[in-house]
CSV table of C-alpha atoms in Angstrom, one decimal:
chain,number,residue,atom,x,y,z
A,1,MET,CA,62.9,20.5,31.0
A,2,SER,CA,60.3,23.2,30.6
A,3,THR,CA,59.6,25.8,33.2
A,4,ALA,CA,56.0,24.5,33.6
A,5,HIS,CA,57.3,21.0,34.2
A,6,HIS,CA,59.8,22.2,36.7
A,7,LEU,CA,57.2,24.1,38.7
A,8,ALA,CA,55.0,21.0,38.8
A,9,GLU,CA,57.8,18.8,40.2
A,10,SER,CA,59.3,21.4,42.6
A,11,PRO,CA,59.0,20.4,46.2
A,12,ASP,CA,58.5,24.1,47.0
A,13,ALA,CA,55.3,24.2,45.0
A,14,PRO,CA,52.1,24.6,47.2
A,15,HIS,CA,49.9,21.6,47.5
A,16,ARG,CA,46.0,21.8,47.8
A,17,ALA,CA,45.1,19.9,51.0
A,18,ASP,CA,42.3,17.3,50.8
A,19,PRO,CA,39.2,18.2,52.9
A,20,PRO,CA,39.1,16.4,56.3
A,21,ASP,CA,36.8,13.4,56.6
A,22,ASP,CA,34.5,15.2,59.2
A,23,ALA,CA,34.0,18.3,57.0
A,24,THR,CA,30.4,17.2,56.3
A,25,GLU,CA,29.5,16.7,60.0
A,26,PRO,CA,28.3,20.3,60.6
A,27,ALA,CA,25.9,19.9,57.7
A,28,GLU,CA,24.7,16.4,58.9
A,29,ALA,CA,24.1,17.4,62.5
A,30,PRO,CA,21.1,19.7,61.8
A,31,ALA,CA,19.6,17.0,59.6
A,32,ARG,CA,19.9,14.5,62.4
A,33,ALA,CA,18.4,17.0,64.9
A,34,THR,CA,15.5,17.6,62.6
A,35,ALA,CA,15.0,13.9,62.0
A,36,ARG,CA,14.4,13.1,65.7
A,37,PRO,CA,11.2,15.2,66.1
A,38,GLY,CA,10.1,13.8,62.8
A,39,ARG,CA,10.4,10.3,64.0
A,40,MET,CA,8.6,11.2,67.2
A,41,ARG,CA,5.7,12.7,65.2
A,42,THR,CA,5.6,9.6,63.1
A,43,VAL,CA,5.4,7.3,66.2
A,44,LEU,CA,2.7,9.5,67.7
A,45,ARG,CA,0.7,9.5,64.4
A,46,GLU,CA,0.8,5.7,64.2
A,47,LEU,CA,-0.1,5.4,67.8
A,48,LEU,CA,-3.2,7.5,67.4
A,49,LEU,CA,-4.3,5.6,64.3
A,50,THR,CA,-3.8,2.3,66.0
A,51,LEU,CA,-5.8,3.4,69.0
A,52,GLY,CA,-8.6,4.6,66.8
A,53,ALA,CA,-8.6,1.3,64.9
A,54,VAL,CA,-8.7,-0.7,68.2
A,55,LEU,CA,-11.6,1.4,69.6
A,56,GLY,CA,-13.5,1.2,66.3
A,57,THR,CA,-13.0,-2.6,66.2
A,58,LEU,CA,-14.6,-2.9,69.6
A,59,CYS,CA,-17.6,-0.8,68.5
A,60,LEU,CA,-17.9,-2.8,65.3
A,61,LEU,CA,-17.8,-6.1,67.2
A,62,SER,CA,-20.4,-4.8,69.6
A,63,ALA,CA,-22.7,-3.8,66.8
A,64,LEU,CA,-22.3,-7.2,65.0
A,65,ALA,CA,-22.9,-9.1,68.3
A,66,ALA,CA,-26.2,-7.1,68.8
A,67,LEU,CA,-27.2,-7.8,65.2
A,68,LEU,CA,-26.3,-11.4,64.9
A,69,PHE,CA,-26.8,-12.8,68.4
A,70,GLY,CA,-29.3,-10.4,70.0
A,71,ILE,CA,-26.8,-9.2,72.6
A,72,THR,CA,-27.8,-6.2,74.8
A,73,PRO,CA,-25.6,-4.4,77.2
A,74,LEU,CA,-27.3,-3.6,80.5
A,75,VAL,CA,-26.3,-1.0,83.1
A,76,PHE,CA,-27.7,-1.8,86.6
A,77,GLN,CA,-29.1,1.4,88.2
A,78,SER,CA,-30.0,-0.1,91.5
A,79,GLY,CA,-28.7,-2.7,93.9
A,80,SER,CA,-31.6,-5.2,94.3
A,81,MET,CA,-29.4,-7.9,92.7
A,82,GLY,CA,-26.6,-7.4,95.3
A,83,PRO,CA,-24.2,-8.2,96.6
A,84,ALA,CA,-23.2,-10.2,93.4
A,85,ILE,CA,-24.4,-7.5,91.0
A,86,GLU,CA,-23.9,-4.0,92.4
A,87,THR,CA,-25.3,-0.6,91.3
A,88,GLY,CA,-23.3,0.5,88.3
A,89,ALA,CA,-22.5,-3.0,87.1
A,90,LEU,CA,-22.4,-3.8,83.3
A,91,GLY,CA,-24.3,-6.9,82.3
A,92,ILE,CA,-24.3,-8.7,78.9
A,93,ALA,CA,-27.7,-10.2,78.0
A,94,ARG,CA,-29.0,-12.3,75.1
A,95,ASP,CA,-32.5,-12.3,73.7
A,96,ILE,CA,-34.3,-15.7,74.1
A,97,PRO,CA,-37.9,-16.9,74.1
A,98,ALA,CA,-39.5,-16.5,77.5
A,99,ALA,CA,-40.4,-20.2,77.5
A,100,ASP,CA,-36.7,-21.0,77.7
A,101,ALA,CA,-36.1,-19.1,80.9
A,102,ARG,CA,-35.7,-21.5,83.9
A,103,PRO,CA,-35.9,-20.9,87.7
A,104,GLY,CA,-32.6,-19.5,88.8
A,105,ASP,CA,-31.9,-17.6,85.6
A,106,VAL,CA,-31.4,-13.9,85.8
A,107,VAL,CA,-33.6,-12.3,83.1
A,108,SER,CA,-34.4,-8.7,82.0
A,109,VAL,CA,-38.0,-7.8,81.0
A,110,GLU,CA,-39.2,-4.6,79.5
A,111,LEU,CA,-42.6,-3.3,80.7
A,112,PRO,CA,-45.1,-1.5,78.4
A,113,THR,CA,-44.0,1.8,80.2
A,114,GLY,CA,-40.5,1.3,78.9
A,115,VAL,CA,-39.1,0.5,82.3
A,116,ARG,CA,-36.7,-2.5,82.3
A,117,ILE,CA,-36.5,-4.9,85.3
A,118,THR,CA,-33.7,-7.4,85.8
A,119,HIS,CA,-34.3,-10.1,88.5
A,120,ARG,CA,-33.9,-13.8,89.1
A,121,VAL,CA,-36.7,-16.2,87.9
A,122,VAL,CA,-38.6,-17.9,90.7
A,123,SER,CA,-41.1,-19.7,88.6
A,124,SER,CA,-42.4,-19.8,85.1
A,125,THR,CA,-46.0,-20.7,84.0
A,126,PRO,CA,-47.2,-21.0,80.4
A,127,VAL,CA,-50.3,-18.9,79.7
A,128,GLY,CA,-50.9,-19.7,76.0
A,129,GLY,CA,-48.9,-19.5,72.8
A,130,ASP,CA,-45.4,-18.3,73.4
A,131,ARG,CA,-46.3,-16.2,76.4
A,132,VAL,CA,-45.4,-17.2,79.9
A,133,SER,CA,-46.0,-15.7,83.3
A,134,LEU,CA,-42.7,-15.1,85.2
A,135,VAL,CA,-42.4,-14.6,88.9
A,136,LEU,CA,-39.2,-12.7,89.6
A,137,ARG,CA,-37.3,-11.6,92.7
A,138,GLY,CA,-34.2,-9.5,93.3
A,139,ASP,CA,-31.4,-11.3,95.2
A,140,ALA,CA,-31.4,-8.6,97.8
A,141,ASN,CA,-35.2,-8.5,98.2
A,142,GLY,CA,-37.1,-10.5,100.8
A,143,VAL,CA,-40.2,-11.0,98.7
A,144,ASP,CA,-41.1,-11.7,95.1
A,145,ASP,CA,-41.9,-8.8,92.8
A,146,ALA,CA,-45.3,-7.3,93.3
A,147,GLU,CA,-46.9,-9.2,90.4
A,148,PRO,CA,-45.8,-11.6,87.7
A,149,TYR,CA,-44.6,-10.5,84.3
A,150,VAL,CA,-46.4,-12.0,81.2
A,151,VAL,CA,-44.0,-11.9,78.3
A,152,ASP,CA,-43.0,-13.8,75.2
A,153,ARG,CA,-39.3,-12.9,75.1
A,154,VAL,CA,-36.7,-11.9,77.7
A,155,ASP,CA,-33.0,-11.0,77.8
A,156,LEU,CA,-31.0,-13.7,79.6
A,157,LEU,CA,-28.1,-12.3,81.6
A,158,LEU,CA,-24.9,-14.0,80.5
A,159,THR,CA,-22.3,-12.2,82.7
A,160,SER,CA,-21.8,-9.0,84.6
A,161,VAL,CA,-18.9,-6.8,85.7
A,162,ASN,CA,-19.3,-4.4,88.7
A,163,ARG,CA,-18.6,-0.7,88.2
A,164,VAL,CA,-17.9,-0.9,84.5
A,165,GLY,CA,-21.5,0.3,83.8
A,166,TYR,CA,-20.5,3.8,85.0
A,167,VAL,CA,-17.8,4.0,82.4
A,168,VAL,CA,-20.1,2.6,79.6
A,169,SER,CA,-22.8,5.1,80.5
A,170,ALA,CA,-20.4,7.9,80.4
A,171,LEU,CA,-19.0,6.8,77.0
A,172,ALA,CA,-22.6,6.6,75.6
A,173,SER,CA,-23.5,10.1,76.8
A,174,PRO,CA,-24.0,13.0,74.3
A,175,PRO,CA,-20.8,14.8,75.3
A,176,ALA,CA,-18.8,11.6,74.8
A,177,LEU,CA,-20.4,10.9,71.4
A,178,PHE,CA,-19.5,14.5,70.4
A,179,LEU,CA,-15.9,13.9,71.4
A,180,GLY,CA,-15.9,10.6,69.5
A,181,GLY,CA,-16.9,12.6,66.4
A,182,LEU,CA,-14.0,15.0,67.0
A,183,LEU,CA,-11.7,12.0,67.4
A,184,ALA,CA,-12.8,10.6,64.1
A,185,GLY,CA,-12.1,13.9,62.4
A,186,LEU,CA,-8.7,14.1,64.1
A,187,LEU,CA,-7.8,10.6,62.9
A,188,LEU,CA,-8.8,11.6,59.4
A,189,MET,CA,-6.5,14.6,59.5
A,190,VAL,CA,-3.7,12.6,61.0
A,191,ALA,CA,-4.1,9.8,58.5
A,192,PHE,CA,-4.0,11.9,55.3
A,193,ALA,CA,-2.1,15.1,56.2
A,194,PRO,CA,1.3,15.1,54.6
A,195,THR,CA,4.2,15.0,57.1
A,196,ARG,CA,7.0,17.5,57.1
A,197,ALA,CA,9.4,14.9,55.8
A,198,ALA,CA,7.2,14.2,52.9
A,199,ARG,CA,6.8,17.9,52.1
A,200,SER,CA,10.5,18.6,52.2
A,201,ALA,CA,11.7,15.5,50.4
A,202,ALA,CA,13.0,15.8,46.9
A,203,PRO,CA,10.6,14.5,44.2
A,204,GLU,CA,12.9,11.6,43.3
A,205,ALA,CA,13.3,10.6,47.0
A,206,GLY,CA,9.6,9.9,47.3
A,207,THR,CA,9.2,7.6,44.3
A,208,GLY,CA,11.0,4.6,45.7
A,209,PRO,CA,9.1,1.4,46.5
A,210,ARG,CA,9.8,1.7,50.2
A,211,ARG,CA,8.3,5.2,50.5
A,212,ARG,CA,5.3,4.2,48.4
A,213,HIS,CA,4.8,1.2,50.6
A,214,ARG,CA,4.9,3.3,53.8
A,215,HIS,CA,2.5,5.9,52.4
A,216,ALA,CA,0.0,3.2,51.3
A,217,ALA,CA,0.2,1.4,54.6
A,218,GLY,CA,-0.3,4.6,56.6
A,219,GLY,CA,-3.2,5.6,54.4
A,220,ALA,CA,-4.8,2.2,54.8
A,221,LEU,CA,-4.4,2.2,58.5
A,222,GLY,CA,-5.8,5.7,58.8
A,223,LEU,CA,-8.8,4.8,56.7
A,224,THR,CA,-9.4,1.7,58.8
A,225,ALA,CA,-9.2,3.7,62.0
A,226,VAL,CA,-11.6,6.4,60.8
A,227,LEU,CA,-14.1,3.8,59.5
A,228,LEU,CA,-14.0,1.7,62.6
A,229,ALA,CA,-14.2,4.7,64.9
A,230,GLY,CA,-17.3,5.7,63.0
A,231,ALA,CA,-18.8,2.3,63.7
A,232,GLY,CA,-19.3,3.5,67.2
A,233,VAL,CA,-22.4,5.3,65.9
A,234,VAL,CA,-24.1,2.0,65.2
A,235,ALA,CA,-22.9,0.2,68.3
A,236,PRO,CA,-25.8,-0.6,70.6
A,237,PRO,CA,-26.1,1.9,73.5
A,238,PRO,CA,-26.3,0.5,77.0
A,239,VAL,CA,-29.8,-0.1,78.4
A,240,GLY,CA,-30.5,1.1,81.9
A,241,THR,CA,-32.2,-1.6,84.1
A,242,SER,CA,-33.8,-1.2,87.5
A,243,ALA,CA,-34.8,-3.5,90.2
A,244,ALA,CA,-38.5,-3.8,90.7
A,245,PHE,CA,-42.1,-3.1,89.6
A,246,THR,CA,-42.8,0.6,89.5
A,247,ASP,CA,-46.6,1.0,89.6
A,248,THR,CA,-47.7,3.1,92.6
A,249,ALA,CA,-51.2,3.5,93.8
A,250,LEU,CA,-53.3,4.2,96.9
A,251,ALA,CA,-56.0,1.5,97.1
A,252,THR,CA,-58.3,-0.4,99.5
A,253,ALA,CA,-58.8,-4.1,99.7
A,254,SER,CA,-62.3,-3.8,101.2
A,255,ALA,CA,-64.4,-1.8,103.6
A,256,ALA,CA,-63.1,-4.2,106.3
A,257,THR,CA,-59.4,-3.7,105.8
A,258,GLY,CA,-59.4,0.0,104.9
A,259,ALA,CA,-56.5,1.9,103.2
A,260,LEU,CA,-52.9,1.1,103.7
A,261,PRO,CA,-51.1,3.4,106.2
A,262,VAL,CA,-49.3,6.3,104.5
A,263,PRO,CA,-45.8,7.1,105.8
A,264,THR,CA,-44.6,10.6,106.4
A,265,ILE,CA,-41.1,11.7,105.5
A,266,THR,CA,-39.8,13.8,108.4
A,267,GLU,CA,-36.3,14.5,107.1
A,268,CYS,CA,-34.3,13.9,103.9
A,269,THR,CA,-30.5,14.4,104.1
A,270,THR,CA,-27.6,13.8,101.9
A,271,SER,CA,-23.9,12.9,102.6
A,272,GLY,CA,-21.9,12.8,99.4
A,273,ALA,CA,-23.8,10.4,97.1
A,274,THR,CA,-25.8,8.8,100.0
A,275,VAL,CA,-29.4,9.8,100.5
A,276,THR,CA,-31.0,9.2,104.0
A,277,LEU,CA,-34.7,9.3,104.7
A,278,LYS,CA,-36.3,9.5,108.1
A,279,TYR,CA,-40.0,8.8,108.3
A,280,THR,CA,-42.9,7.9,110.5
A,281,VAL,CA,-45.7,5.4,109.9
A,282,PRO,CA,-49.2,5.5,111.5
A,283,ALA,CA,-49.9,3.1,114.3
A,284,ALA,CA,-51.9,0.8,111.9
A,285,SER,CA,-50.8,-2.8,111.8
A,286,LEU,CA,-48.1,-3.6,109.2
A,287,THR,CA,-48.3,-7.4,109.7
A,288,GLN,CA,-49.1,-7.9,106.0
A,289,SER,CA,-47.1,-5.0,104.7
A,290,GLY,CA,-43.5,-3.8,104.1
A,291,ILE,CA,-41.8,-0.5,103.6
A,292,VAL,CA,-40.4,0.5,100.3
A,293,ALA,CA,-38.3,3.5,99.3
A,294,THR,CA,-38.8,4.4,95.7
A,295,TYR,CA,-36.3,6.7,93.8
A,296,GLY,CA,-35.8,7.2,90.1
A,297,THR,CA,-33.9,9.0,87.4
A,298,GLY,CA,-35.3,11.5,84.8
A,299,ALA,CA,-36.4,8.6,82.5
A,300,ALA,CA,-38.9,7.4,85.1
A,301,VAL,CA,-36.6,4.5,86.0
A,302,THR,CA,-37.2,3.5,89.6
A,303,SER,CA,-36.0,0.9,92.0
A,304,THR,CA,-37.1,-0.4,95.4
A,305,ALA,CA,-35.2,-1.1,98.6
A,306,PRO,CA,-37.5,-3.0,101.1
A,307,VAL,CA,-36.7,-2.7,104.8
A,308,ALA,CA,-38.2,-4.1,108.0
A,309,ALA,CA,-41.7,-2.7,108.8
A,310,ASP,CA,-40.5,-1.1,112.1
A,311,ALA,CA,-37.5,0.7,110.5
A,312,ARG,CA,-37.7,4.5,110.6
A,313,THR,CA,-34.6,5.3,108.6
A,314,ILE,CA,-33.5,4.1,105.2
A,315,SER,CA,-30.3,5.1,103.2
A,316,PHE,CA,-29.4,4.3,99.7
A,317,VAL,CA,-26.8,5.4,97.0
A,318,PRO,CA,-28.5,6.0,93.6
A,319,ALA,CA,-26.3,5.4,90.6
A,320,SER,CA,-25.0,8.4,88.7
A,321,ALA,CA,-22.9,9.1,85.6
A,322,LEU,CA,-19.2,9.7,85.8
A,323,LEU,CA,-19.9,13.4,85.2
A,324,ASP,CA,-23.3,14.6,86.5
A,325,VAL,CA,-24.4,18.2,86.9
A,326,GLY,CA,-28.0,19.3,87.8
A,327,SER,CA,-29.9,16.0,87.4
A,328,SER,CA,-32.9,15.5,89.8
A,329,TRP,CA,-35.4,12.9,90.5
A,330,PRO,CA,-38.2,12.2,93.1
A,331,VAL,CA,-38.0,10.0,96.2
A,332,THR,CA,-40.9,8.6,98.2
A,333,ILE,CA,-41.6,6.1,101.0
A,334,SER,CA,-44.5,3.6,100.6
A,335,THR,CA,-46.2,0.9,102.5
A,336,VAL,CA,-46.9,-2.1,100.2
A,337,LEU,CA,-49.1,-5.1,100.7
A,338,ALA,CA,-47.1,-8.2,99.9
A,339,GLY,CA,-48.2,-9.9,96.7
A,340,THR,CA,-50.1,-6.9,95.4
A,341,THR,CA,-49.5,-3.5,93.8
A,342,TRP,CA,-51.4,-1.7,96.6
A,343,ARG,CA,-49.3,1.0,98.2
A,344,GLY,CA,-49.7,3.9,100.5
A,345,THR,CA,-47.2,6.5,99.3
A,346,SER,CA,-45.8,9.5,101.2
A,347,GLN,CA,-45.2,13.0,100.0
A,348,SER,CA,-42.4,13.4,97.4
A,349,TYR,CA,-39.0,14.8,98.0
A,350,THR,CA,-36.6,15.9,95.1
A,351,VAL,CA,-33.0,14.9,95.2
A,352,THR,CA,-30.7,17.1,93.0
A,353,THR,CA,-27.1,16.3,92.1
A,354,LEU,CA,-25.2,19.6,92.3
A,355,LEU,CA,-22.0,18.1,91.0
A,356,GLY,CA,-20.8,14.5,90.5
A,357,VAL,CA,-17.4,13.6,89.3
A,358,GLY,CA,-16.7,9.8,89.6
A,359,ASN,CA,-17.2,8.9,93.3
A,360,LEU,CA,-17.2,12.5,94.4
A,361,VAL,CA,-20.9,13.6,94.5
A,362,SER,CA,-22.7,16.5,96.1
A,363,ARG,CA,-26.5,16.3,96.4
A,364,THR,CA,-29.4,18.1,98.0
A,365,CYS,CA,-32.8,16.9,99.0
A,366,ARG,CA,-35.9,19.1,99.4
A,367,PRO,CA,-39.7,18.7,99.4
A,368,THR,CA,-41.0,18.6,95.9
A,369,THR,CA,-42.9,21.7,94.9
A,370,PRO,CA,-45.9,21.5,92.5
């Protein structure tokens, strides 16, 4: 037996120990720790893309509904259709021929001045061709609107949801649209930016069918989210609607009747979002008249809140956006002769919103200066 063979078979010869089974665990532990944040980022990425796709789909459906079915969203800026339809409600209306409107329907008409009125139909009278004369009245009003509306088409109210109009108006504001553009850009970055796992993976690891499938699916979802989020640009914006006829004038019926009495505002106060007017009316007879408080927004949208002729205080809560800073609008008190547009209008006060966040509103009211 050779010496080499003897050494190989000797029990005293040293043996090289096999590595323990868990020798690779220290190397695998950092990999698992790194994988957890990676999975969280992937979940967050997919969540953002899915959210963008859902919001974009809603915008796209809204645009298609407006295009195909003549659907118009309405935001009620006054409470003359209360209590069923409150200030700040969102209504969904459909364009129809005015001749199809029936007594009891709630319709929205747009005046030549651009002001939109949404009230219930009292009566409808054809006046020639497709045009009809509609007499409207707000559910909260004691009398019909001051004069009929001669129109050929109207928007028929299909349904309404209280308070949702505040949210829709806020989402349609310029700051919200700007944030929507930023969101679309963020979705674009999230959809197509390479992940850390993709950057660090070996070239051969990223060529499998499963990885190619995930990459294609993520890219398709990202592109869908961005395109659908961009559809919000063409979605129809909500249309503000107010409650009554807005013409104001000081007129006389005849030399025998004289001018309507003109109220005088003695005090205008605010408490949160509520505006309260105190006023006096001359001792002239108001048997044929009512008292109307008129207030409006910067777009000349006004609404009326009739009260008893002998009342000397009137309070109301004008609608405002979810975030409102510095908006102002005039407020007046008028006497109005029922069935006419004749009014005796007081001096004007200006209500200014110092800060409004949701239901927390701070306002001031001062005499309007020329």
